[in-house]
Coordinates of C-alpha atoms (C1' of nucleotides) in Angstrom, one line a residue:
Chain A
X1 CA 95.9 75.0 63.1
X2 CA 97.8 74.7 66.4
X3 CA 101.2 75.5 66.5
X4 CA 103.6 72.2 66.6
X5 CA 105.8 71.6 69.4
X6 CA 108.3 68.9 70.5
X7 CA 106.9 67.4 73.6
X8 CA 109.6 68.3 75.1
X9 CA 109.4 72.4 74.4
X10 CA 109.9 75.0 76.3
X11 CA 107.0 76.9 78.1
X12 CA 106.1 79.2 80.8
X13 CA 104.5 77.0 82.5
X14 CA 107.3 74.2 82.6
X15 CA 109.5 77.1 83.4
X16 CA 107.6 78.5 86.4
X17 CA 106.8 74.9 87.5
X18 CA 110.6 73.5 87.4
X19 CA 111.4 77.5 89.2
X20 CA 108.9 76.2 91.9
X21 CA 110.5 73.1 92.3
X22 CA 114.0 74.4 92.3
X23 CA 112.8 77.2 95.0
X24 CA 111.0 74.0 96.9
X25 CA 114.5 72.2 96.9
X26 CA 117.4 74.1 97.3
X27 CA 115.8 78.0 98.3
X28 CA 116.1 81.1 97.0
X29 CA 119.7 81.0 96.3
X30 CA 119.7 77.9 94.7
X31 CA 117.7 79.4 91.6
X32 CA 119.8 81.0 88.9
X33 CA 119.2 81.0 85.3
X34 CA 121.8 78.5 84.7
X35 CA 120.7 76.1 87.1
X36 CA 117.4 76.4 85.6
X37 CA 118.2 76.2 82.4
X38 CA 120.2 73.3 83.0
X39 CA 117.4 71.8 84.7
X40 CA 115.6 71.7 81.3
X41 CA 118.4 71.1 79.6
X42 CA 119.0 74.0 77.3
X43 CA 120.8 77.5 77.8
X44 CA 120.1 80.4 80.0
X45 CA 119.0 82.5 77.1
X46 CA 116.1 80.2 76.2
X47 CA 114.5 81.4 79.2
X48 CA 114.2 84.7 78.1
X49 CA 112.0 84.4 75.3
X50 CA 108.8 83.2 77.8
X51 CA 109.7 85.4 80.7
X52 CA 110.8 88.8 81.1
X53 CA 113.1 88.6 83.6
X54 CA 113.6 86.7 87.1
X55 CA 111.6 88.7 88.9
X56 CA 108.9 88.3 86.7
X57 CA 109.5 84.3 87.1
X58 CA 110.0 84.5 91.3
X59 CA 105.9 86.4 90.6
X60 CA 104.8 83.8 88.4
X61 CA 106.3 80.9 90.6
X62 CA 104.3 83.1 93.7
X63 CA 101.1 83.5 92.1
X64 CA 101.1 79.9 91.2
X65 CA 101.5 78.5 94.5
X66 CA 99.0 80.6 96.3
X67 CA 96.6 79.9 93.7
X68 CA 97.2 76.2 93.8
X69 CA 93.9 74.5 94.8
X70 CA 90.4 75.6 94.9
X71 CA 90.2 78.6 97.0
X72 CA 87.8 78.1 99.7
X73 CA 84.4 79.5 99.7
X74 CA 84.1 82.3 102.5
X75 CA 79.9 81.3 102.4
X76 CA 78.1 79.9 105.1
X77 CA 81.2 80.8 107.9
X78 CA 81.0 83.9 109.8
X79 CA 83.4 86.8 109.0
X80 CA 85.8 85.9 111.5
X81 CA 86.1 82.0 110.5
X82 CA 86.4 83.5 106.7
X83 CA 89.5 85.5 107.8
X84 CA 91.0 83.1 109.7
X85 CA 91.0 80.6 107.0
X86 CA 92.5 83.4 104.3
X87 CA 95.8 83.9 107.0
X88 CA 95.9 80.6 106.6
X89 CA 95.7 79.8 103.4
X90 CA 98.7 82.5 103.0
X91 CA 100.6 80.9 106.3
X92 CA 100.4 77.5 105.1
X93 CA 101.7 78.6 101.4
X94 CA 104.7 80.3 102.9
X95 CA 105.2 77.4 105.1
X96 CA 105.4 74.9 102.5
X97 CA 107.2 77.3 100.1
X98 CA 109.2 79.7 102.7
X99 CA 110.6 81.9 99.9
X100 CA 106.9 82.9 98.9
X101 CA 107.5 85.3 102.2
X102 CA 109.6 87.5 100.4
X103 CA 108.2 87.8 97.0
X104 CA 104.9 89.2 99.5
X105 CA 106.8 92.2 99.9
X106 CA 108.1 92.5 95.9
X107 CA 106.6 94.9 93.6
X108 CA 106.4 92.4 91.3
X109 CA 103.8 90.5 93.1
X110 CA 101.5 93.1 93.9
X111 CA 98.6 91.6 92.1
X112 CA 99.0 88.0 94.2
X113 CA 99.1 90.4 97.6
X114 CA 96.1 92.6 96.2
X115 CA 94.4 89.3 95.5
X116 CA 94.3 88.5 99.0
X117 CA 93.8 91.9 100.4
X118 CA 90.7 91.8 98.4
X119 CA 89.1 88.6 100.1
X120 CA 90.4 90.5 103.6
X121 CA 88.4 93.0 102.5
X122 CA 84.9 91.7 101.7
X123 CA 84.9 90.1 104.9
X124 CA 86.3 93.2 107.1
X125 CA 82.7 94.7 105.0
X126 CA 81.0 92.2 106.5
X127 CA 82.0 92.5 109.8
X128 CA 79.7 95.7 109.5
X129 CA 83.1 97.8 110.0
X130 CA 82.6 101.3 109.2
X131 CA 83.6 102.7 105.6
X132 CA 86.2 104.8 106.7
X133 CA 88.1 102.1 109.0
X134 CA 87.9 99.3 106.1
X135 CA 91.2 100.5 104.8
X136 CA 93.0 100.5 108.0
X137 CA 91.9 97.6 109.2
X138 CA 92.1 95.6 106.1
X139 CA 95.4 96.6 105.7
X140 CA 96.8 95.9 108.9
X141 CA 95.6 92.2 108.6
X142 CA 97.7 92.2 105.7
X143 CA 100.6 93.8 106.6
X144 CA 100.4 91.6 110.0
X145 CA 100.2 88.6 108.1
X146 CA 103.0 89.3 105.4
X147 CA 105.3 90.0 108.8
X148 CA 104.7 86.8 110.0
X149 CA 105.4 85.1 106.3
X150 CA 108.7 88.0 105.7
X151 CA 109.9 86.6 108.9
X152 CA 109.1 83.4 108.6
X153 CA 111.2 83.5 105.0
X154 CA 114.0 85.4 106.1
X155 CA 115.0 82.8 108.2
X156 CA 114.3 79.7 106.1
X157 CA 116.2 81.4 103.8
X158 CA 119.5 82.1 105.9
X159 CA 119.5 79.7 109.3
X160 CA 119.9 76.3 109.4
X161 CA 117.2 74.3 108.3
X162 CA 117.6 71.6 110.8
X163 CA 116.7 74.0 113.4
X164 CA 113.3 74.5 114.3
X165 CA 112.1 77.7 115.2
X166 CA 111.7 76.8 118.6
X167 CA 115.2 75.6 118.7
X168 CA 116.3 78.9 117.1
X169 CA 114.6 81.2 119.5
X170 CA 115.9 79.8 122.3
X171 CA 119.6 79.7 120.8
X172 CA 119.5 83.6 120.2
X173 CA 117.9 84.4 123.1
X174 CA 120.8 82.7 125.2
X175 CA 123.2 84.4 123.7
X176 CA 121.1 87.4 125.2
X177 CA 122.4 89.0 128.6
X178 CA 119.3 88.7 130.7
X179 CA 120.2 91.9 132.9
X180 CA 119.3 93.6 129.2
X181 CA 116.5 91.4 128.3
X182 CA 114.6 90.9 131.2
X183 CA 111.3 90.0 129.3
X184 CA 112.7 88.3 126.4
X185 CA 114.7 85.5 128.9
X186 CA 111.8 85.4 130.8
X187 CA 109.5 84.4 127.8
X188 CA 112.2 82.1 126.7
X189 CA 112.2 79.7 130.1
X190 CA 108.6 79.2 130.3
X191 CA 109.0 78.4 126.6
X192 CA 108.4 74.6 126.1
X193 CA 106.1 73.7 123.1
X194 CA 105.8 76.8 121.0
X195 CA 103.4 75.8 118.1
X196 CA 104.0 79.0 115.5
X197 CA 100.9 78.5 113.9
X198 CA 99.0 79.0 116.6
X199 CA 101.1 82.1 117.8
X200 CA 100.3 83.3 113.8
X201 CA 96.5 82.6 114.5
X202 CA 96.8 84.4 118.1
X203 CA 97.6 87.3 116.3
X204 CA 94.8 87.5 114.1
X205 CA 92.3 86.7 116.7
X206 CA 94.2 89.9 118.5
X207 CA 93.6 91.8 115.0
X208 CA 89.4 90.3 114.8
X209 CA 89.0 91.2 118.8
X210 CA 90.2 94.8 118.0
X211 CA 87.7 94.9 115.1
X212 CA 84.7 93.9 117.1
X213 CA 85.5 96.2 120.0
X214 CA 86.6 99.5 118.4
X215 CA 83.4 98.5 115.7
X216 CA 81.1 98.3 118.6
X217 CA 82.8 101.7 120.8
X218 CA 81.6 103.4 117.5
Chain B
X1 CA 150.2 103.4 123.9
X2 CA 147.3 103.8 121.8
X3 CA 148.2 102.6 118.2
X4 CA 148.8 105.7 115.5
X5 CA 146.8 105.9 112.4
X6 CA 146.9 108.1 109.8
X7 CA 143.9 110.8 110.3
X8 CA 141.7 109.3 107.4
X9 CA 142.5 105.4 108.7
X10 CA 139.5 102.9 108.1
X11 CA 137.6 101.7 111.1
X12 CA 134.7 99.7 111.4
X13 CA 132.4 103.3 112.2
X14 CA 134.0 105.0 109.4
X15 CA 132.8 102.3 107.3
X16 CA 129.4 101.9 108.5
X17 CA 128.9 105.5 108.4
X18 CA 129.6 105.3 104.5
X19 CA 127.7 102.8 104.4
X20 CA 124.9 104.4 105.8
X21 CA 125.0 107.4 103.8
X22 CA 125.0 105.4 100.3
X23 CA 122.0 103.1 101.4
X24 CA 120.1 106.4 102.1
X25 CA 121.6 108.4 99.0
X26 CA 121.4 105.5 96.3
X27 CA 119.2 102.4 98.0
X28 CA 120.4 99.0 98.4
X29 CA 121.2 98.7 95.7
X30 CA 123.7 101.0 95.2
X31 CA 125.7 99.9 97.9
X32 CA 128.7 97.4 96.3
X33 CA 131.9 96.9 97.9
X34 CA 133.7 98.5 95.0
X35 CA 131.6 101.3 95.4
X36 CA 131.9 101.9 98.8
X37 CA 135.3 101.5 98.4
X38 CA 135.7 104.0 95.8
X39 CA 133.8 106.4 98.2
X40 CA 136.2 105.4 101.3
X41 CA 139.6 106.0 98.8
X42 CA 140.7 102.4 98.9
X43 CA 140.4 98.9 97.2
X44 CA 137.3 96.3 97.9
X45 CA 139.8 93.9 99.9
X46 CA 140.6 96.9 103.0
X47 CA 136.7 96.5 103.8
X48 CA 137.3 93.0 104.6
X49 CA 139.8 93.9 107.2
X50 CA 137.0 95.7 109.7
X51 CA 133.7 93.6 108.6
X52 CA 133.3 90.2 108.0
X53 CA 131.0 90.4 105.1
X54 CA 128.1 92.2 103.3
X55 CA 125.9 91.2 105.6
X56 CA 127.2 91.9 108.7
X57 CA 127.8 94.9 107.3
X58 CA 123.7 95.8 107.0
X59 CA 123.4 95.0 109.8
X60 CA 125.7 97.1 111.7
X61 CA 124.4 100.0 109.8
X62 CA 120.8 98.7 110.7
X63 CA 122.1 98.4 114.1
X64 CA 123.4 101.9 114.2
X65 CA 120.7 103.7 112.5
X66 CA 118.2 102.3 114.8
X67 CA 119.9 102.6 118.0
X68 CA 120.9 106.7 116.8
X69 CA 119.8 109.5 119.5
X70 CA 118.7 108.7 122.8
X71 CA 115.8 105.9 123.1
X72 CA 112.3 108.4 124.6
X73 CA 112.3 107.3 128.5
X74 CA 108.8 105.4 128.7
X75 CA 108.5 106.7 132.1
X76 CA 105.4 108.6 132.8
X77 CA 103.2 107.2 130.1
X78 CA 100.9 104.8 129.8
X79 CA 101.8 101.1 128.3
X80 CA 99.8 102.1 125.4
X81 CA 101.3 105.5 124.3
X82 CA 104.9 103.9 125.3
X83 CA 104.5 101.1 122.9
X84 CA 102.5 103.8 120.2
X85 CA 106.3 105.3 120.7
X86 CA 108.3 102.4 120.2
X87 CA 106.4 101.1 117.1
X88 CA 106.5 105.0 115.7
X89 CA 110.7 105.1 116.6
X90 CA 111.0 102.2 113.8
X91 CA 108.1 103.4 111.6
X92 CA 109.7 107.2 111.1
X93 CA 113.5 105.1 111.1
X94 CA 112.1 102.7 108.1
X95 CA 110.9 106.5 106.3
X96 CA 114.2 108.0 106.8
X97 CA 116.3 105.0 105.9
X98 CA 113.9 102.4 103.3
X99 CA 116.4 99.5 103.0
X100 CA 116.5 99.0 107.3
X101 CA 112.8 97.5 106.5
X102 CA 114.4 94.7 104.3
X103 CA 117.2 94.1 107.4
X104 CA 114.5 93.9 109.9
X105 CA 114.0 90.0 108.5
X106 CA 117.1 89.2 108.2
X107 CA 119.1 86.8 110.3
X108 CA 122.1 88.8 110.9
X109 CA 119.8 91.7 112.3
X110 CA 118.2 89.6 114.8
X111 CA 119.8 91.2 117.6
X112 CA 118.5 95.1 116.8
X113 CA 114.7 93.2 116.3
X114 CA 114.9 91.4 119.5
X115 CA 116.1 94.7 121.0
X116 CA 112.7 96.5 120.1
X117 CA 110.9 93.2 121.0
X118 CA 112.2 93.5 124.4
X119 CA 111.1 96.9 125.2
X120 CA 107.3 96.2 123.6
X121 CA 107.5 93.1 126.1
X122 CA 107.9 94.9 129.0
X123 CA 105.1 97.5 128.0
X124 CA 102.6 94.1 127.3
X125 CA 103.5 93.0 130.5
X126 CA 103.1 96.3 132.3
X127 CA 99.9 96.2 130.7
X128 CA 98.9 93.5 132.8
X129 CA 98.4 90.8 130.4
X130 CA 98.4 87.4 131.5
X131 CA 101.7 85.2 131.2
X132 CA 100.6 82.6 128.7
X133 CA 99.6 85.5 126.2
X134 CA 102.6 88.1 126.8
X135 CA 104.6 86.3 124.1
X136 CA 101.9 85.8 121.5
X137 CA 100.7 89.6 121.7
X138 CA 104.4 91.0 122.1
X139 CA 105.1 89.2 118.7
X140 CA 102.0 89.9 117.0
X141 CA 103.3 93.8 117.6
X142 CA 106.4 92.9 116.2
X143 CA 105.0 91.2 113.2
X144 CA 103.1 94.2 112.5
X145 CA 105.6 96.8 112.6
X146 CA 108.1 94.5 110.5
X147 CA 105.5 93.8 107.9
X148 CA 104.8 97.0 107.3
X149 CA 108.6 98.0 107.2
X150 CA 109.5 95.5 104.7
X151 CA 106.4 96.7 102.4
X152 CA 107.9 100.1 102.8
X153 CA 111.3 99.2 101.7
X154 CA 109.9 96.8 99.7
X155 CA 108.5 99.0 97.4
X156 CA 110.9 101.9 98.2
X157 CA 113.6 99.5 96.6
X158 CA 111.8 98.8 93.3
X159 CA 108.6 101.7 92.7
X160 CA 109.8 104.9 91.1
X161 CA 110.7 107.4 93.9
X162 CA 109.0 110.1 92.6
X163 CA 105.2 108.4 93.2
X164 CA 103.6 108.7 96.6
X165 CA 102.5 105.4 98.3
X166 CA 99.5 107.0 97.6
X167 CA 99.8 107.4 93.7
X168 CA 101.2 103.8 94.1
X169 CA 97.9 102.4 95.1
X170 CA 95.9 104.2 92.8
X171 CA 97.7 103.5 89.8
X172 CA 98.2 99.7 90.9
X173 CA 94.2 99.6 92.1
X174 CA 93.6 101.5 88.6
X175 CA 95.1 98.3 86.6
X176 CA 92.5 95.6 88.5
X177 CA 89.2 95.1 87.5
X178 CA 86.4 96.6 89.2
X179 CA 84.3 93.4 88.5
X180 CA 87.1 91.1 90.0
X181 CA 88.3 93.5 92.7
X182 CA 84.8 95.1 94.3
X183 CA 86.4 96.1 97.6
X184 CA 89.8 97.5 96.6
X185 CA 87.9 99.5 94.0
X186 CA 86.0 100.9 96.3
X187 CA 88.3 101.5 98.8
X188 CA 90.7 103.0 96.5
X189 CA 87.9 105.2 95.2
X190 CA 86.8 106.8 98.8
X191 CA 90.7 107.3 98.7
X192 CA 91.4 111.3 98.8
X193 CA 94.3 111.9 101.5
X194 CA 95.5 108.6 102.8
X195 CA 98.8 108.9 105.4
X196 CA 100.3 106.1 105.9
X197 CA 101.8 107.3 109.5
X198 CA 98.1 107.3 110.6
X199 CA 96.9 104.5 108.7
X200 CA 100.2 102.7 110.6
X201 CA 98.8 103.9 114.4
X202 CA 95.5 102.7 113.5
X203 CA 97.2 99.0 113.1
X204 CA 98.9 99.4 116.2
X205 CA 95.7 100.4 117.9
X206 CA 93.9 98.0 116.6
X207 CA 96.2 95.7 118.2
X208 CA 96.3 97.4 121.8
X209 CA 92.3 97.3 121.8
X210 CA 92.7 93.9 121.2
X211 CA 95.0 93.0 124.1
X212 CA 92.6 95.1 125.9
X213 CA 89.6 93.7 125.0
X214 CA 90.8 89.5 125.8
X215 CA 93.0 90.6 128.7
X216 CA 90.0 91.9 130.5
X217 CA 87.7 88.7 129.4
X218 CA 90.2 86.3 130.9
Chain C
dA1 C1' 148.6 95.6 111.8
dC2 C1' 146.5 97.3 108.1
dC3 C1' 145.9 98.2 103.2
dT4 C1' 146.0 97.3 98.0
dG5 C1' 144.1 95.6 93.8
dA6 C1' 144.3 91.8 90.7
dA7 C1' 142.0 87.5 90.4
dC8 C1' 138.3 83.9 91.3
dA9 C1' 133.9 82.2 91.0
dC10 C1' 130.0 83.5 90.4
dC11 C1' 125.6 86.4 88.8
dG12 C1' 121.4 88.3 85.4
dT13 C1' 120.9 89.5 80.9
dT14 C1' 121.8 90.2 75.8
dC15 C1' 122.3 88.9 71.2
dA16 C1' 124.2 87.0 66.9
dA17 C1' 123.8 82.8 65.1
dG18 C1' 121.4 78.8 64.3
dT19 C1' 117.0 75.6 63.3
Chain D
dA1 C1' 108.9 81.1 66.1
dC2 C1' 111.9 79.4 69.2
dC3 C1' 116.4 77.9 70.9
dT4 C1' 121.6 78.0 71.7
dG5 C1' 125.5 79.4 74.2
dA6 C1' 129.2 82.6 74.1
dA7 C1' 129.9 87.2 75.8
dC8 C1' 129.1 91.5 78.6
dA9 C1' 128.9 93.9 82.6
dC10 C1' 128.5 93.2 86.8
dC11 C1' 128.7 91.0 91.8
dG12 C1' 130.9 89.3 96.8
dT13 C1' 135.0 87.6 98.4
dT14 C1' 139.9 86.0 98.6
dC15 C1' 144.7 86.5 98.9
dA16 C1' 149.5 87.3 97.7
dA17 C1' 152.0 91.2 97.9
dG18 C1' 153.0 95.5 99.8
dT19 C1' 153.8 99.2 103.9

DNA sequence: ACCTGAACACCGTTCAAGT
DNA sequence: ACCTGAACACCGTTCAAGT
């Protein structure tokens, strides 16, 4: 016999899914136990009894949203293409849910980041890459792409959101003295469309071209 | 007439430096005003007097721990060992001192990152790469070198100090399923010595034989 | 000008008491 | 078994009062 419930009880599932909504609305800060609680209408402590702790909820709410959806199959694309649509996956998660970038870089969420480094993996294999570079390489696709999302977090999280990143760049880089930062000013004025997720995805192809050279040199 | 202070007078340096040695002695999270205040000899409220808040205050001690000793001269090397240089200056500063690799994202340290993003700028461009690419591969450095600082202190902040990064990964590898997890199992199993300084260069090379590689096919 | 420390407005988390 | 909400042990920050 199944256990009774009001259909209005308490469940980590409703939990992590009003967290994610929260997190969605008002950012990482906006997300306290009381809020939450309140949110579901019932006390902080009620929490407690379906998750551990918040970082245990800010790893739930993670996994969740990067496991949203079907994940695409990697078959009938060539290694490269497969990659390319992983970072992205990852890059459009942390774009639709900015404070995703950080929990990449929690203990807590370890298994969401190993999930990904595994699908990195498999297709680094199939590139033909040599056993002993897998590791390295696979892990510096990672790490690149976590940068990007940390970054891309950090200053959700803290700048204004009506700013764009273009419009933030080139507010901190005028407050830069271009005597000191030659390259960065220089950069800044031929700036005029600056499409971030096609700078993310000129990264990776940076990462695949390095693959394919130093694979063949070998 | 230079103002007279007693000889143990706050100043904004006096505080950083305290600052500085409780992040490194007791993490970031054993860095409270109270308790740096404690440590200094005086009450919470005297801090406010020199620094404008927690934040600015991490980043002034980011600031100063990254900007300690004289930067290396990258005169007489290649592009490529210059910018293995700078990458390593923030690598071996992110060992020494875990909690700058949570700062690195942070808004308020902005101006340190941009400092290290203008001297890997000037090396992309003395490695001849085209205009329209110098900003996409300059950042793509930078996102790899921040990624895998805020992993660092990521996990600095929260693992138990006493495992290796290495014991890390095999104890977290240890908990997936083989079945589920084919490549990190296999991976972690080849696994004997793994050093995460190299394992960081190989990134970064990975990176300059890609700027190599496209810059020549353009 | 600079310092003190109590007080304010929060946190995450616990736990006795309820149903 | 599950929920409630007051209470505990903290935070960062402010500010009247001191020197």
């Amino acid at each position: 016999m199944a256990t009774v419930r009001r259909a209005d009880a308490l469940s980590r599932d409703r939990i992590v899914a009003a967290a994610i909504e929260m997190l969605d609305a008002t950012g990482e800060n906006g997300l306290t136990f009381r809020s939450l609680a309140a949110h579901l209408r019932t006390g902080p402590g009620a929490i407690y009894w379906h998750v551990a702790n918040k970082d245990e909820l800010l790893a739930a709410a993670t996994d969740a949203v990067l496991n949203r959806g079907t994940p695409a199959s990697e078959a009938g694309r060539s290694p490269q293409d497969a990659i390319r649509a992983i970072a992205l996956t990852v890059y459009d998660a942390v774009e639709a849910h900015p404070w995703i970038g950080t929990q990449l870089v929690r203990l807590a969420s370890q298994r969401v980041v190993f999930r990904v480094f595994e699908r990195i993996g498999r297709q680094v294999q199939a590139l033909g890459v040599a056993p002993g570079d897998q590791f390295n390489w696979a892990s510096a696709l990672l790490y690149y792409m976590t940068g990007v999302a940390a970054q891309n977090a950090g200053l959700a999280r803290e700048a204004d959101p009506a700013l764009s990143r273009h419009d933030y760049f080139t507010s901190v880089t005028a407050a830069l003295d271009p005597a000191d930062f030659p390259f960065t000013s220089s950069v800044a004025a031929q700036l005029e469309t600056h499409n971030d997720r096609e700078q993310f995805l000129a990264g990776i192809d940076l990462l695949l071209a390095g693959i394919t050279t130093l694979n063949d040199s070998r």
